[in-house]
Coordinates of C-alpha atoms in Angstrom, one line a residue:
G1 CA -153.1 -101.1 -99.3
G2 CA -154.9 -97.8 -98.6
I3 CA -157.1 -99.2 -96.0
F4 CA -154.1 -100.7 -94.1
L5 CA -152.3 -97.4 -94.2
L6 CA -155.4 -95.6 -92.9
F7 CA -155.7 -98.2 -90.1
L8 CA -152.1 -97.9 -89.2
L9 CA -152.4 -94.1 -89.1
L10 CA -155.4 -94.2 -86.8
L11 CA -153.7 -96.8 -84.6
V12 CA -150.6 -94.5 -84.2
L13 CA -152.8 -91.4 -83.6
G14 CA -155.0 -93.2 -81.1
T15 CA -152.1 -94.4 -79.1
A16 CA -150.4 -91.0 -78.6
S17 CA -149.6 -90.8 -74.9
A18 CA -150.5 -87.9 -72.8
E19 CA -147.6 -85.9 -71.4
T20 CA -147.1 -83.3 -68.7
V21 CA -145.5 -80.1 -69.8
T22 CA -144.1 -77.6 -67.3
G23 CA -143.0 -74.0 -67.8
I24 CA -142.6 -70.6 -66.2
Y25 CA -144.8 -67.8 -67.4
K26 CA -143.3 -64.3 -67.3
F27 CA -146.1 -61.9 -66.7
T28 CA -145.7 -58.2 -67.1
D29 CA -148.5 -56.1 -65.5
I30 CA -149.1 -53.7 -68.3
Y31 CA -151.9 -51.9 -66.4
A32 CA -149.6 -51.2 -63.4
S33 CA -148.9 -47.4 -62.9
A34 CA -145.4 -48.2 -61.6
S35 CA -142.4 -47.8 -63.9
P36 CA -140.8 -50.1 -64.8
Q37 CA -143.9 -52.4 -64.8
P38 CA -143.8 -55.2 -62.3
V39 CA -142.8 -58.6 -63.6
R40 CA -143.8 -61.8 -62.0
Y41 CA -143.0 -65.4 -62.8
Y42 CA -145.6 -68.2 -62.4
E43 CA -144.9 -71.9 -62.5
W44 CA -147.4 -73.8 -64.6
T45 CA -148.1 -77.4 -65.6
F46 CA -150.2 -78.7 -68.4
D47 CA -151.5 -82.3 -68.7
T48 CA -152.1 -82.9 -72.4
G49 CA -154.4 -85.9 -71.6
S50 CA -156.9 -84.1 -69.4
G51 CA -156.4 -80.5 -70.8
Q52 CA -155.8 -79.2 -67.3
L53 CA -153.6 -76.2 -66.7
T54 CA -152.4 -75.8 -63.1
V55 CA -150.9 -72.4 -62.2
G56 CA -148.7 -72.2 -59.0
D57 CA -147.8 -69.2 -57.0
Y58 CA -145.5 -66.6 -58.4
Y59 CA -142.0 -66.1 -57.1
P60 CA -139.4 -63.3 -57.5
L61 CA -136.3 -64.3 -59.1
D62 CA -132.8 -62.8 -59.1
E63 CA -132.2 -64.0 -62.6
T64 CA -134.5 -64.2 -65.6
P65 CA -135.5 -67.8 -66.4
A66 CA -136.5 -69.0 -69.8
S67 CA -140.3 -68.5 -69.9
T68 CA -143.1 -70.1 -71.8
N69 CA -146.5 -68.4 -72.0
W70 CA -149.4 -70.9 -72.1
K71 CA -151.3 -68.4 -74.2
T72 CA -148.8 -68.5 -77.0
S73 CA -147.8 -72.1 -76.7
A74 CA -148.9 -75.0 -78.9
Y75 CA -151.3 -76.0 -76.0
K76 CA -153.4 -72.8 -76.0
Y77 CA -156.3 -74.5 -77.7
Q78 CA -156.0 -77.7 -75.7
I79 CA -156.6 -76.0 -72.3
R80 CA -160.0 -77.2 -71.0
E81 CA -159.6 -76.7 -67.3
V82 CA -157.6 -74.2 -65.1
Y83 CA -156.7 -75.1 -61.6
I84 CA -155.2 -72.2 -59.5
Q85 CA -153.2 -73.6 -56.6
D86 CA -153.8 -72.5 -53.1
G87 CA -151.9 -69.5 -52.0
L88 CA -152.5 -67.4 -55.1
E89 CA -154.4 -64.3 -54.2
R90 CA -154.7 -62.4 -57.5
I91 CA -155.4 -63.0 -61.1
Y92 CA -153.8 -60.2 -63.1
P93 CA -155.3 -58.3 -66.0
T94 CA -155.7 -60.5 -69.2
F95 CA -154.0 -63.4 -67.5
F96 CA -156.3 -66.0 -69.1
S97 CA -158.1 -63.9 -71.7
G98 CA -158.9 -65.4 -75.1
L99 CA -158.5 -69.0 -74.1
T100 CA -161.6 -70.0 -76.1
N101 CA -161.7 -73.7 -75.3
M102 CA -161.3 -73.4 -71.5
Q103 CA -164.5 -74.8 -69.9
S104 CA -163.8 -74.4 -66.1
V105 CA -161.7 -72.6 -63.5
S106 CA -161.2 -73.7 -60.0
L107 CA -160.1 -71.0 -57.6
P108 CA -158.5 -71.3 -54.1
R109 CA -159.9 -69.8 -50.9
S110 CA -156.8 -67.4 -50.9
M111 CA -158.2 -65.6 -54.0
T112 CA -159.0 -62.0 -53.2
Q113 CA -158.8 -60.2 -56.6
I114 CA -159.7 -61.1 -60.2
D115 CA -158.5 -58.2 -62.2
Q116 CA -159.8 -56.5 -65.3
Q117 CA -160.2 -58.6 -68.3
A118 CA -158.7 -61.6 -66.5
F119 CA -160.9 -64.1 -68.3
E120 CA -162.3 -61.8 -71.1
N121 CA -163.6 -63.6 -74.2
C122 CA -163.1 -67.1 -72.8
T123 CA -166.1 -68.2 -74.9
G124 CA -166.1 -71.8 -73.8
L125 CA -166.0 -71.0 -70.1
T126 CA -169.1 -72.5 -68.5
A127 CA -168.1 -72.6 -64.8
V128 CA -166.1 -70.8 -62.2
T129 CA -165.8 -72.5 -58.9
F130 CA -164.3 -71.4 -55.6
R131 CA -163.2 -74.6 -54.0
E132 CA -163.9 -72.9 -50.6
Y133 CA -165.1 -69.6 -49.7
N134 CA -165.0 -67.9 -46.2
S135 CA -165.4 -64.2 -45.6
L136 CA -162.7 -64.5 -43.0
F137 CA -160.2 -65.5 -45.6
N138 CA -161.2 -63.1 -48.3
P139 CA -163.3 -60.3 -46.9
D140 CA -162.5 -57.8 -49.6
M141 CA -162.9 -59.9 -52.7
T142 CA -163.0 -57.8 -55.9
I143 CA -163.9 -58.7 -59.4
G144 CA -162.5 -56.2 -61.9
R145 CA -163.9 -54.4 -64.9
R146 CA -164.7 -56.7 -67.7
A147 CA -163.2 -59.7 -65.9
F148 CA -165.5 -62.2 -67.5
A149 CA -166.9 -60.0 -70.4
G150 CA -167.6 -62.0 -73.5
C151 CA -167.7 -65.4 -71.6
T152 CA -170.8 -66.3 -73.6
S153 CA -171.1 -69.8 -72.2
L154 CA -170.7 -68.9 -68.5
H155 CA -173.7 -69.9 -66.6
N156 CA -172.2 -71.1 -63.2
F157 CA -170.3 -69.0 -60.8
L158 CA -170.1 -71.2 -57.7
I159 CA -169.2 -69.8 -54.4
P160 CA -169.9 -72.4 -51.7
N161 CA -172.9 -71.4 -49.4
Y162 CA -173.9 -68.7 -52.0
W163 CA -175.3 -70.7 -54.8
D164 CA -178.6 -69.8 -56.3
P165 CA -179.9 -72.6 -58.6
S166 CA -182.4 -70.4 -60.3
N167 CA -179.8 -68.2 -61.9
G168 CA -176.5 -70.0 -61.3
M169 CA -175.0 -67.0 -59.5
D170 CA -175.2 -65.3 -56.2
F171 CA -172.7 -63.1 -54.5
P172 CA -171.9 -62.9 -50.8
D173 CA -172.0 -59.4 -49.2
T174 CA -168.3 -59.6 -48.5
I175 CA -167.4 -59.1 -52.1
A176 CA -166.1 -55.5 -51.9
S177 CA -166.7 -54.6 -55.5
I178 CA -167.7 -56.0 -59.0
G179 CA -166.4 -53.8 -61.8
A180 CA -168.3 -52.3 -64.7
E181 CA -169.3 -54.8 -67.3
A182 CA -167.7 -57.6 -65.2
F183 CA -170.2 -60.1 -66.8
S184 CA -171.3 -58.4 -69.9
G185 CA -172.0 -60.6 -72.8
C186 CA -172.4 -63.7 -70.5
T187 CA -175.5 -64.8 -72.3
A188 CA -175.8 -68.5 -71.3

């Protein structure tokens, strides 16, 4: 009796199918000096099977849609990978902070700014990868203050053609600035 129920429970749990969840993330830039603070809406998709969160470009809307924040959703601790779609140029302050199970981030060549605390305390983050990097596309790349602070597992920051296997990080001269404590606490 009890063994059969345990087997049945394991069978049901083991066959739970992956699903794709979509949403719109309403992001308010709390660090902006403008008043009222700017609001942007980002489309996102989460694959529960792979743990990949894909974030699309933001778009302005005339009406306010229902929004779902991946950081407060039931999926927060299932996010393993983040894929930023081509076209996004900026990751705003605290955008991904505190996603402790996230292991990797894939950034487009269009990325020019990673703001303060964007990935702060993402303790499971091991790798940040630019899918393509060319100084002609992002000549003034900036990495904000504490952008990756507390990412205790981060050991690879891969920018194509600027990889140093001895320390896992090397930065091109075209990066305009790296903010104070941008990588503090990255102990891996």
